[in-house]
Tab-separated table of C-alpha atoms in Angstrom:
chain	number	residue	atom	x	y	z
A	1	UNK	CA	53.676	65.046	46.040
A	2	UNK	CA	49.805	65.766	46.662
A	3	UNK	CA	46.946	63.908	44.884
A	4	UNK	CA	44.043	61.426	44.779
A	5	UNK	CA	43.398	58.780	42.437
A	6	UNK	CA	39.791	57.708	41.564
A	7	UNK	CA	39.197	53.991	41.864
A	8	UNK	CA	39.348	52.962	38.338
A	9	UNK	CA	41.967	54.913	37.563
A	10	UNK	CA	44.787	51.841	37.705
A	11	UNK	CA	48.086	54.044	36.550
A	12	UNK	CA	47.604	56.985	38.407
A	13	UNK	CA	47.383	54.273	41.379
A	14	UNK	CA	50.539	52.706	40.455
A	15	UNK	CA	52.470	56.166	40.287
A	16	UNK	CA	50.995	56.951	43.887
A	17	UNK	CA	51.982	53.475	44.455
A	18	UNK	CA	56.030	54.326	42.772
A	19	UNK	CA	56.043	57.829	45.120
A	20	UNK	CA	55.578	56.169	48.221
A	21	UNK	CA	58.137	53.282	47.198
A	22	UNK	CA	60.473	55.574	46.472
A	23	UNK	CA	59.935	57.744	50.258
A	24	UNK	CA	60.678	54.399	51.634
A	25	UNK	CA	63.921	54.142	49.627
A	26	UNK	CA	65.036	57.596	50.134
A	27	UNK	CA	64.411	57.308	53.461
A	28	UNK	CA	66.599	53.837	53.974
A	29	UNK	CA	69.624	55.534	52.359
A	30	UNK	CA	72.237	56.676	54.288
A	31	UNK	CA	73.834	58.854	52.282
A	32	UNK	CA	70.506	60.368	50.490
A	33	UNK	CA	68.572	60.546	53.897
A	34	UNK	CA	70.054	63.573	54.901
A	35	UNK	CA	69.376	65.501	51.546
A	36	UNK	CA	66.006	64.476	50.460
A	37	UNK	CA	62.802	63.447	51.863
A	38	UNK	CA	59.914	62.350	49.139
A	39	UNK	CA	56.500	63.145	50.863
A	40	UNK	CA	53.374	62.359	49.257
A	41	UNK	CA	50.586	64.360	51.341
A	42	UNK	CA	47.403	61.866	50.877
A	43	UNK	CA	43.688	63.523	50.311
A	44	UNK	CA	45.260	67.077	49.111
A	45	UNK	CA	43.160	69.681	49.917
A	46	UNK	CA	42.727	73.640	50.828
A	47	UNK	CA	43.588	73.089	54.450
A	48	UNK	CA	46.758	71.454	53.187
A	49	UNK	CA	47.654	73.820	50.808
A	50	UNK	CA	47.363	76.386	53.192
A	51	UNK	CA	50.683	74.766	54.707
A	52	UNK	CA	52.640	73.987	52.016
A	53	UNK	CA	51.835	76.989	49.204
A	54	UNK	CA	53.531	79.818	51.726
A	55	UNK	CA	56.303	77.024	52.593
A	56	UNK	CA	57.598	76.611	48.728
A	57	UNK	CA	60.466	77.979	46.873
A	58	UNK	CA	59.584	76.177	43.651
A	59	UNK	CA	56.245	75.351	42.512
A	60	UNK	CA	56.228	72.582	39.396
A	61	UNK	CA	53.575	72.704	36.871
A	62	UNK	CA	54.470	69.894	34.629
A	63	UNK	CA	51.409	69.058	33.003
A	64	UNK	CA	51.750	68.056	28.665
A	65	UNK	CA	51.758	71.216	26.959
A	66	UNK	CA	47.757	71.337	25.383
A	67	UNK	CA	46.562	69.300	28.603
A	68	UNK	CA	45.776	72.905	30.378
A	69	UNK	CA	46.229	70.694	33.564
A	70	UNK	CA	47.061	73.059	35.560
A	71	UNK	CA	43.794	75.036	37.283
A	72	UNK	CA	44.386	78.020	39.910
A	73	UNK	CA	47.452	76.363	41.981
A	74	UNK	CA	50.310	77.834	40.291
A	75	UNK	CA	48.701	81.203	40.744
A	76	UNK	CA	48.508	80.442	44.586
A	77	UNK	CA	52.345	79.737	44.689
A	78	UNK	CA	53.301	82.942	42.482
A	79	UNK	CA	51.271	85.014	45.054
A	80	UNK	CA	53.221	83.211	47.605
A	81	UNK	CA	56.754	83.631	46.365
A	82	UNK	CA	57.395	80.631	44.688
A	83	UNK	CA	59.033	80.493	41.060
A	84	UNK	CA	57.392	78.768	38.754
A	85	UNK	CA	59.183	75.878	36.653
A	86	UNK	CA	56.423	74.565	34.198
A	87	UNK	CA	55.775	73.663	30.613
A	88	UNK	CA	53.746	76.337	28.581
A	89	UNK	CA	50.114	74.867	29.702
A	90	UNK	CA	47.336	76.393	31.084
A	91	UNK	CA	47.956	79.238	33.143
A	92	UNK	CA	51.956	79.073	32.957
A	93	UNK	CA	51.382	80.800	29.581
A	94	UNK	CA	50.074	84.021	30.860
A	95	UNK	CA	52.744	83.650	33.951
A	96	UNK	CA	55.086	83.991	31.634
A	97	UNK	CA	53.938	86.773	29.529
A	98	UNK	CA	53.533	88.499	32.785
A	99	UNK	CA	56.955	88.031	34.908
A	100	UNK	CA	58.935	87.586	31.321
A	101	UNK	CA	61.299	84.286	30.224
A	102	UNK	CA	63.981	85.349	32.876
A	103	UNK	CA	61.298	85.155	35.984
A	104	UNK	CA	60.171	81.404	35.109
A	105	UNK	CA	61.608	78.494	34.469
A	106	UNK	CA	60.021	77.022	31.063
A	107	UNK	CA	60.830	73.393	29.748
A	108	UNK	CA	58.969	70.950	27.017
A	109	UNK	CA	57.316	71.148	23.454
A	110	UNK	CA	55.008	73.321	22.899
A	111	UNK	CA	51.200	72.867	22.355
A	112	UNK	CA	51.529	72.753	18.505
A	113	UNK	CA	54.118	70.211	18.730
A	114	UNK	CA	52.040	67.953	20.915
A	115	UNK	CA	48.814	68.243	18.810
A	116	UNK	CA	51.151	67.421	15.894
A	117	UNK	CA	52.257	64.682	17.728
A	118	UNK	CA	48.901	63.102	18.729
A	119	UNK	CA	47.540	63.892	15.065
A	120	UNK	CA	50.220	61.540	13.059
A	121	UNK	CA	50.479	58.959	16.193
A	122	UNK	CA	54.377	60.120	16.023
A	123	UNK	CA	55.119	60.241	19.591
A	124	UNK	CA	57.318	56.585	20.245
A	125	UNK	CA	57.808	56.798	23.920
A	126	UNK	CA	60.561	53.494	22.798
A	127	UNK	CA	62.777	55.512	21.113
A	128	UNK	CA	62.990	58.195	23.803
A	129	UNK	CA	63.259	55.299	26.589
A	130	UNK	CA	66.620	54.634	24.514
A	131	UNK	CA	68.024	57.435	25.342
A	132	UNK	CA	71.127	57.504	27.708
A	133	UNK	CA	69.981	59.896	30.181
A	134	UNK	CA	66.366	58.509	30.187
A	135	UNK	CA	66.522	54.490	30.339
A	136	UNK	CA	68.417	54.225	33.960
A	137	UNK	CA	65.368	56.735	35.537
A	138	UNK	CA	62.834	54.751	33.778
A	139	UNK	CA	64.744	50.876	34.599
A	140	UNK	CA	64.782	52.392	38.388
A	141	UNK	CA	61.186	51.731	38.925
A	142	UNK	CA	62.025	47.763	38.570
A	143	UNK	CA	64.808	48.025	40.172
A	144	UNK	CA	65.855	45.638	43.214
A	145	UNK	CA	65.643	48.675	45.639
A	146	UNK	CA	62.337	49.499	44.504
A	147	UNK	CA	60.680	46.049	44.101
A	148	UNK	CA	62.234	45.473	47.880
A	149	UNK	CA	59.407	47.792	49.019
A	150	UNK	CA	56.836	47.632	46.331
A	151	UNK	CA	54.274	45.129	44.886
A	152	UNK	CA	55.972	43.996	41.485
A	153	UNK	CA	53.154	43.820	39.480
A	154	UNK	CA	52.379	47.374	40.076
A	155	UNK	CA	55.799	48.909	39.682
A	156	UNK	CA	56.747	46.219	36.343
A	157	UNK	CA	52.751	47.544	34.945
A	158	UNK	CA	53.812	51.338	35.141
A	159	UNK	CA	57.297	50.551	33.777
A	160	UNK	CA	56.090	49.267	30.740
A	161	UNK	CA	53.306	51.986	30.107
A	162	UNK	CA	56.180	54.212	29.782
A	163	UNK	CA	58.352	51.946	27.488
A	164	UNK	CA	55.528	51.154	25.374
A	165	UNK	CA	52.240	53.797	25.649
A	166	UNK	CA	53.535	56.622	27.949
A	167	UNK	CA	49.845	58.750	26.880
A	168	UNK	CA	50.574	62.012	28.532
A	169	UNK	CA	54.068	61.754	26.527
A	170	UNK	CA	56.066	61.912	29.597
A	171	UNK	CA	59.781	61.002	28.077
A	172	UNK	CA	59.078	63.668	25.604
A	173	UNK	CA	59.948	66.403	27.707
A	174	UNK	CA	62.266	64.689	30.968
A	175	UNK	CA	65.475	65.532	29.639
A	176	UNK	CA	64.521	69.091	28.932
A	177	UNK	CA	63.069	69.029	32.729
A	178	UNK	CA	66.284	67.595	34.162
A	179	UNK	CA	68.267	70.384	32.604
A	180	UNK	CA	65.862	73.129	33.051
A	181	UNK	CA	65.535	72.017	36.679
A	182	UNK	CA	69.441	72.175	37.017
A	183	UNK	CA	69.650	75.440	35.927
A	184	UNK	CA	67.171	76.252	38.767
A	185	UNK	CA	68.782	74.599	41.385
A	186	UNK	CA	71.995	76.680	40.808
A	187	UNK	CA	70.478	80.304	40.415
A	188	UNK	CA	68.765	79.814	43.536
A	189	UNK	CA	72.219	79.596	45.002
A	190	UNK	CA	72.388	83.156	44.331
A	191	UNK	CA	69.921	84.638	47.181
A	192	UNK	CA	69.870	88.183	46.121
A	193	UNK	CA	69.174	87.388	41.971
A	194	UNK	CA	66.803	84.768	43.634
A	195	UNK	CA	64.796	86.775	45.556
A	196	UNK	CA	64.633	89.419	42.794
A	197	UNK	CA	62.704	86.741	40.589
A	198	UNK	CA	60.398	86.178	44.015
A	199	UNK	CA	59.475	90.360	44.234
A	200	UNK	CA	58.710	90.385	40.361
A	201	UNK	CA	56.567	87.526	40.856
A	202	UNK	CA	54.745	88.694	43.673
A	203	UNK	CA	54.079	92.063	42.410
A	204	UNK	CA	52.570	90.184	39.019
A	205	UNK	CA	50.035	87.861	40.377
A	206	UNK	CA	47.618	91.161	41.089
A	207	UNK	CA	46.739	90.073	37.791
A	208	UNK	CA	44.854	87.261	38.841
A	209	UNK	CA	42.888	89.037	41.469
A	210	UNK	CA	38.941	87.640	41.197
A	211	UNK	CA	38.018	91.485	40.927
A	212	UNK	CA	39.916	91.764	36.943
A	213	UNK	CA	38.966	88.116	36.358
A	214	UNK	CA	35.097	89.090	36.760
A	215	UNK	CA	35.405	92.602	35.185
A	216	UNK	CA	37.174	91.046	32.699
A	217	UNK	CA	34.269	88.403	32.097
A	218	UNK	CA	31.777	90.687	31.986
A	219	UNK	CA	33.041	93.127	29.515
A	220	UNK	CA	33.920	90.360	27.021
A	221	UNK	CA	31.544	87.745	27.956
A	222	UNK	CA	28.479	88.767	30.013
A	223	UNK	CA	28.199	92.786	28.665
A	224	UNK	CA	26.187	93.258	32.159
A	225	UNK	CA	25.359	97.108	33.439
């Protein structure tokens, strides 16, 4: 994980708060130790990037679908090699269009659904917190092993955001996520099909080149000689 929360910003403190609880966790079980390491890289910047972007297999743009959250990274890690498993937001859309449904991974509702959503106040992040699959991930961040490392009114404030707000709709899409992210997991067991994804990817991201993006602007936008 990479980010920076501004002062005032209280929840997206708490979550940077739940990430490093949870590296501490990970990190005191024996049996997940060996697996799994949760990293949260503090101040995220270019220099950074620079690292990790060549360095990644998978590159997660999980912003809402409408939210358009996701700027010029997920281009970076398409250059790079990395295979993209996002909602359709932002950029993700025209990844798609470009490398086709069977060289991305795409999970979530769709913009129209979301706008739907927000219009009639229909989203009821309760009902989806009742779920099976979802209420033992979301009952986690209270749980012992977690409030062993963390500050408990932190961790309990962010549960219940979830239960009874959850804003950016987060439960809306996690069980879509869990299975699309599956899915992923096990093709990239297959190295060859794998890497075939990877070339088509590659040889796509030309499209973002600044030299089409400003050609581009100026034929539709700035009509300059």
């Amino acid at each position: 994980f990479g980010g920076k929360a501004a002062p005032a910003y209280t929840i997206a403190q708490d979550i940077i708060h739940l990430i490093l609880c949870l590296s501490e966790v990970i990190a005191n079980d024996p049996a997940v130790a060996p697996h799994l390491q949760v990293v949260m890289v503090e101040n995220y910047n270019v220099t950074a990037a620079s690292y990790l972007i060549p360095a990644s297999d998978i590159s997660e743009q999980i912003s809402l679908a409408s939210k358009e959250a996701s700027g010029t990274g997920n281009m970076k890690f398409m250059l790079n090699g990395a295979l993209t498993l996002g909602t359709m937001d932002g950029a993700n859309v025209e990844i798609a269009e470009l490398v086709g449904r069977d060289n991305i991974y795409i999970f979530g509702e769709y913009s129209e659904t979301v706008i739907d959503l927000y219009a009639k106040s229909a989203y009821k992040s309760a009902d989806f917190y009742e779920r099976e699959a979802i209420k033992p991930l979301v009952d986690f961040i209270v749980s012992d092993a977690v409030l062993a490392v963390g500050n408990k009114e932190r961790l309990t404030r962010l549960h219940n955001e979830l239960i009874n707000k959850d804003w950016f709709m987060t439960l809306l899409d996690l069980e879509d996520y869990i299975v699309t992210k599956e899915r992923m997991l096990a093709d990239y067991e297959d190295r060859d099909a794998w890497l075939d994804q990877v070339i088509v990817n590659i040889a796509k991201a030309g499209f973002f080149s600044s030299d089409r993006t400003i050609a581009q602007y100026n034929e539709d936008i700035w009509h300059l000689n």
